[in-house]
Coordinates of C-alpha atoms and ligand atoms in Angstrom, one line a residue:
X270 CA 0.0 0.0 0.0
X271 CA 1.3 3.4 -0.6
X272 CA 1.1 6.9 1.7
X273 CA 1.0 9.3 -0.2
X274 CA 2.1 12.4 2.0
X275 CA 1.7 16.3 1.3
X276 CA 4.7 18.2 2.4
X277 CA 4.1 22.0 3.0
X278 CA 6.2 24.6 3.6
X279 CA 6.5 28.4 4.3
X280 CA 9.6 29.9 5.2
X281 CA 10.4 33.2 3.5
X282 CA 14.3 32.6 4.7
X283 CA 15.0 30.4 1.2
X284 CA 18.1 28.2 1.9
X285 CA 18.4 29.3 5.4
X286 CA 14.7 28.2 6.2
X287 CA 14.8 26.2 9.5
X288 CA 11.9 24.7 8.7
X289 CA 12.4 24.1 5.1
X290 CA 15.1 22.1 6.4
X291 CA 13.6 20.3 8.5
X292 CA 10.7 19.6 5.5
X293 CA 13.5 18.4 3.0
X294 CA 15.2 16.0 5.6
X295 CA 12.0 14.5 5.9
X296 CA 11.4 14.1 2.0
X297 CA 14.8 13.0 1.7
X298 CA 13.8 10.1 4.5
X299 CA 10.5 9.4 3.2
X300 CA 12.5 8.7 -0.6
X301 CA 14.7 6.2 0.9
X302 CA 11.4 4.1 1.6
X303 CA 9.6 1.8 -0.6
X304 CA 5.5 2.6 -0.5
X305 CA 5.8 6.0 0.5
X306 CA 5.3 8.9 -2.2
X307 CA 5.8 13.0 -1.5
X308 CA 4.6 16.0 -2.9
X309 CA 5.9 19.2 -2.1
X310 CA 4.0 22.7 -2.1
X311 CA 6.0 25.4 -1.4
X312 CA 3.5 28.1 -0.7
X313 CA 6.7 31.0 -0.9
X314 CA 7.7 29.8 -4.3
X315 CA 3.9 29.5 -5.6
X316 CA 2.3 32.6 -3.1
X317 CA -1.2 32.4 -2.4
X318 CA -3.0 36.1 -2.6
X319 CA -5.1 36.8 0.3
X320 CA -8.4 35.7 0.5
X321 CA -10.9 38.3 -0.2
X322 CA -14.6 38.7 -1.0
X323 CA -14.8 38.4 -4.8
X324 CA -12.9 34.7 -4.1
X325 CA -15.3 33.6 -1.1
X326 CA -18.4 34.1 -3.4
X327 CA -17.2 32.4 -5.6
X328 CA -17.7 29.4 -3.5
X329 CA -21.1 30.2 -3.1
X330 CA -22.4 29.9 -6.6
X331 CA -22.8 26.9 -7.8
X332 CA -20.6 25.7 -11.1
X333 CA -22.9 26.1 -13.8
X334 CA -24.0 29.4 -12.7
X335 CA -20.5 30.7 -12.3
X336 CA -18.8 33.8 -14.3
X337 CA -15.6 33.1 -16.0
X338 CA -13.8 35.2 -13.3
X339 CA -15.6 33.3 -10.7
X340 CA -14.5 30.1 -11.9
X341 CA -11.0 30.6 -12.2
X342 CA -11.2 31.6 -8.4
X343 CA -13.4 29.0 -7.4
X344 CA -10.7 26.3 -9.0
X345 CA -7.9 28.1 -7.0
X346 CA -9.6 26.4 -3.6
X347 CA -10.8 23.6 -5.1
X348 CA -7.8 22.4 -6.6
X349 CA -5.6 23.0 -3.4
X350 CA -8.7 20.3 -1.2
X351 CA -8.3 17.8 -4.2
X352 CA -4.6 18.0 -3.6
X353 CA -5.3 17.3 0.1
X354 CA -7.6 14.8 -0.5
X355 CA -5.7 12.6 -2.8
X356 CA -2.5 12.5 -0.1
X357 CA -2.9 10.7 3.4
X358 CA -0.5 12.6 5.4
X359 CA -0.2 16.2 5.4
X360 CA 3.3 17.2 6.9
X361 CA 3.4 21.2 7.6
X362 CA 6.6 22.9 8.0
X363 CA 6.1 26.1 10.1
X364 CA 7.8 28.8 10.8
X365 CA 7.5 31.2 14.0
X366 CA 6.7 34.6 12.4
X367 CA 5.7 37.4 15.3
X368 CA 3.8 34.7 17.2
X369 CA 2.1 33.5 14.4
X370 CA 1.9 31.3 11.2
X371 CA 3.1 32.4 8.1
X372 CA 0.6 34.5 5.9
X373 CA 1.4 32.4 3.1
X374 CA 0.3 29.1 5.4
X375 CA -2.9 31.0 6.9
X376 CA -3.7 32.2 3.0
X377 CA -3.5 27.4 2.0
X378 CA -5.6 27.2 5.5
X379 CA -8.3 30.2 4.0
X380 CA -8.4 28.1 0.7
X381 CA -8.9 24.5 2.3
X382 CA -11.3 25.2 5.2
X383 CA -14.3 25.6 3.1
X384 CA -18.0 25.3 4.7
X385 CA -20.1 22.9 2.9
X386 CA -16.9 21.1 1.2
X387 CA -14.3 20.5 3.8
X388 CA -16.6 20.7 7.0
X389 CA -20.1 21.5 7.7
X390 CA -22.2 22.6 10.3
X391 CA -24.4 20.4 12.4
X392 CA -26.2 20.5 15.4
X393 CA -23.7 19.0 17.0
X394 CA -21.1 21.7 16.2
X395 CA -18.8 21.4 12.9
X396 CA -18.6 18.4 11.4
X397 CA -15.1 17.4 9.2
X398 CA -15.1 16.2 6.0
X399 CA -11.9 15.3 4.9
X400 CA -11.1 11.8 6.3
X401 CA -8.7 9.3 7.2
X402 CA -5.8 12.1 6.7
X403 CA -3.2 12.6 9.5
X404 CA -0.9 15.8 10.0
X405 CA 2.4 16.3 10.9
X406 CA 3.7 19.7 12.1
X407 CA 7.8 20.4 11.7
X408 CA 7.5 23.7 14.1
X409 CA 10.9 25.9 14.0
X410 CA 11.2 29.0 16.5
X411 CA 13.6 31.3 17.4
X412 CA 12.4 31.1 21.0
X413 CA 11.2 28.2 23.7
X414 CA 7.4 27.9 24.0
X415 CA 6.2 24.1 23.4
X416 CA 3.4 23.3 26.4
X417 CA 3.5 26.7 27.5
X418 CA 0.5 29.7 26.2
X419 CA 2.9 31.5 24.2
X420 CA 3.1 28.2 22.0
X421 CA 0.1 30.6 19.9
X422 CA 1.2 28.2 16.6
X423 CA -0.1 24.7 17.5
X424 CA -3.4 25.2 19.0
X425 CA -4.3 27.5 15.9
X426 CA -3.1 24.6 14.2
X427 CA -5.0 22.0 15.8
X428 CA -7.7 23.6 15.3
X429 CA -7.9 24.3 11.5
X430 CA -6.9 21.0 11.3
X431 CA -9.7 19.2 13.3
X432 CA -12.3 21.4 11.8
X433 CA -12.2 20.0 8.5
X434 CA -11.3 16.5 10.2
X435 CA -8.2 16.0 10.9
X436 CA -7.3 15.1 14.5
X437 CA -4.5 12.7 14.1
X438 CA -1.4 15.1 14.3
X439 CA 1.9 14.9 15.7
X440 CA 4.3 17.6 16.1
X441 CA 8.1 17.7 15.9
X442 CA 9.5 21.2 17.4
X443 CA 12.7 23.0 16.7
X444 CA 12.9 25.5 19.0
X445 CA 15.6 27.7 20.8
X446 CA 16.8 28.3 17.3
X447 CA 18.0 31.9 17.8
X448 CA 19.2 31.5 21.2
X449 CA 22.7 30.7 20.6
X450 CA 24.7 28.8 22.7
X451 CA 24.5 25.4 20.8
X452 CA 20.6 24.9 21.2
X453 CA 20.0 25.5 17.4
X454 CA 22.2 22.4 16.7
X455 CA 20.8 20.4 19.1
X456 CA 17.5 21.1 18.6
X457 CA 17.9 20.7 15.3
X458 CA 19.6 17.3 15.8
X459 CA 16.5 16.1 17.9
X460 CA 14.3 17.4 15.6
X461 CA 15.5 15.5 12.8
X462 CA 15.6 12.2 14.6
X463 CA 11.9 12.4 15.5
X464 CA 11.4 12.8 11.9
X465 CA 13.4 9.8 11.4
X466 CA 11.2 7.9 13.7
X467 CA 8.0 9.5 12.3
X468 CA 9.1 8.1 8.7
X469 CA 9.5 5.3 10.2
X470 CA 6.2 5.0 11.2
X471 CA 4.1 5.8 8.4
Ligands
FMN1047 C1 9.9 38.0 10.5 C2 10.3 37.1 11.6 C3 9.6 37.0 12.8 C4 9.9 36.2 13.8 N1 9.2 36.1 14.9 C5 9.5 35.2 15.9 C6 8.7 35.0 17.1 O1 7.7 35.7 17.2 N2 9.0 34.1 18.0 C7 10.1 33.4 17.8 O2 10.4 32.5 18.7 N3 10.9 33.5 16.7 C8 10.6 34.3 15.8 N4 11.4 34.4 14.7 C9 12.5 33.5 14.5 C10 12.1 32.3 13.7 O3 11.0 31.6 14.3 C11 13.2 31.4 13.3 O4 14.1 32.1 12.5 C12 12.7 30.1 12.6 O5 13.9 29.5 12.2 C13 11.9 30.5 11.4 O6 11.6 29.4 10.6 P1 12.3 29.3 9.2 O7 13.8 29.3 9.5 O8 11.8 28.0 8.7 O9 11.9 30.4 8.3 C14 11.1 35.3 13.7 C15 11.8 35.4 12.5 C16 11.5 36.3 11.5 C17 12.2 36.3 10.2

């Protein structure tokens, strides 16, 4: 059987990217196994514009009644969720940038969190629709914050995530990165043998 993983990343810092690094060790792992296929979405390379109001009502007409401008923004979201849906494992490399995600990440999240398509509404609260998908989040900071309330990344995370279903998700930090004092290599180090052990397990 194959797992088919997504691999996203975000860092504006090109080949100094923390993250990105972090993201290629793990595509460079996953290779080296039989049954396991990657994609890679670089949303700095291939920017996503914010989402605005012309693009969200698009989503709200339905295809046939569509404009031409309409459609061309409708398939922006729609292709990103077919791209999700067709991979198992969605691995998201993120940067720390001012306490949050990257704008870049937050515009894929603004495409793929779609009411109606990728989770609905019930009386029971939201209801997700993409299933059977598990996450991985590669989390590189300049500071120290995992279990704490300035950790502002992974709960905003967790959250997008679960909406539209997906509640499976480990996390692999890199933190201390900017503190000096040989915590960036050692956290680094760690960082990339929990991905070792996480391609292991997929
Ligand atoms: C614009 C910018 C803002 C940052 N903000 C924070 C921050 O709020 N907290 C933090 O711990 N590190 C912060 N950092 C440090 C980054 O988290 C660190 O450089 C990390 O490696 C970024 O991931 P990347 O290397 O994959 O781009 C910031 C870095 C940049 C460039």
């Amino acid at each position: 059987m194959t797992t088919r993983t997504l691999v996203i990343t975000a860092s504006i810092l090109a080949e100094n990217g923390q993250s990105r690094g972090l993201a290629e060790h793990f595509i460079a792992q996953a290779r080296t196994r039989d049954g396991l296929e990657v994609t890679h979405r670089d949303l700095v390379a291939e920017e996503l514009p914010h989402l605005g109001l012309a693009e969200l009502g698009s989503w709200q007409v339905a295809d046939e009644e569509r404009t031409a401008d309409q459609r061309e923004l409708a398939a922006r979201s729609d292709a990103l969720i077919a791209e999700l849906r067709a991979h198992d494992v969605v691995v998201l490399a993120v940067p720390m940038y001012n306490f949050g995600i990257p704008s870049q990440l937050k515009a894929w999240f603004d495409r793929v969190m779609r009411a109606g398509v990728t989770f609905r509404y019930t009386e029971n609260g939201p209801l997700g629709l993409v299933e059977g998908k598990r996450a991985v989040i590669l989390a590189a900071r300049g500071g120290q914050y995992a279990g704490t309330e300035m950790d502002t990344q992974t709960p905003h995370l967790k959250a997008m995530l679960g909406m539209i279903g997906i509640k499976e998700v480990d996390t692999v930090f890199a933190e201390g990165l900017a503190m000096g004092g040989g915590k960036r290599d050692a956290a680094l180090k760690e960082a990339r043998q929990a991905i070792d052990g996480l391609v292991e397990r997929l």
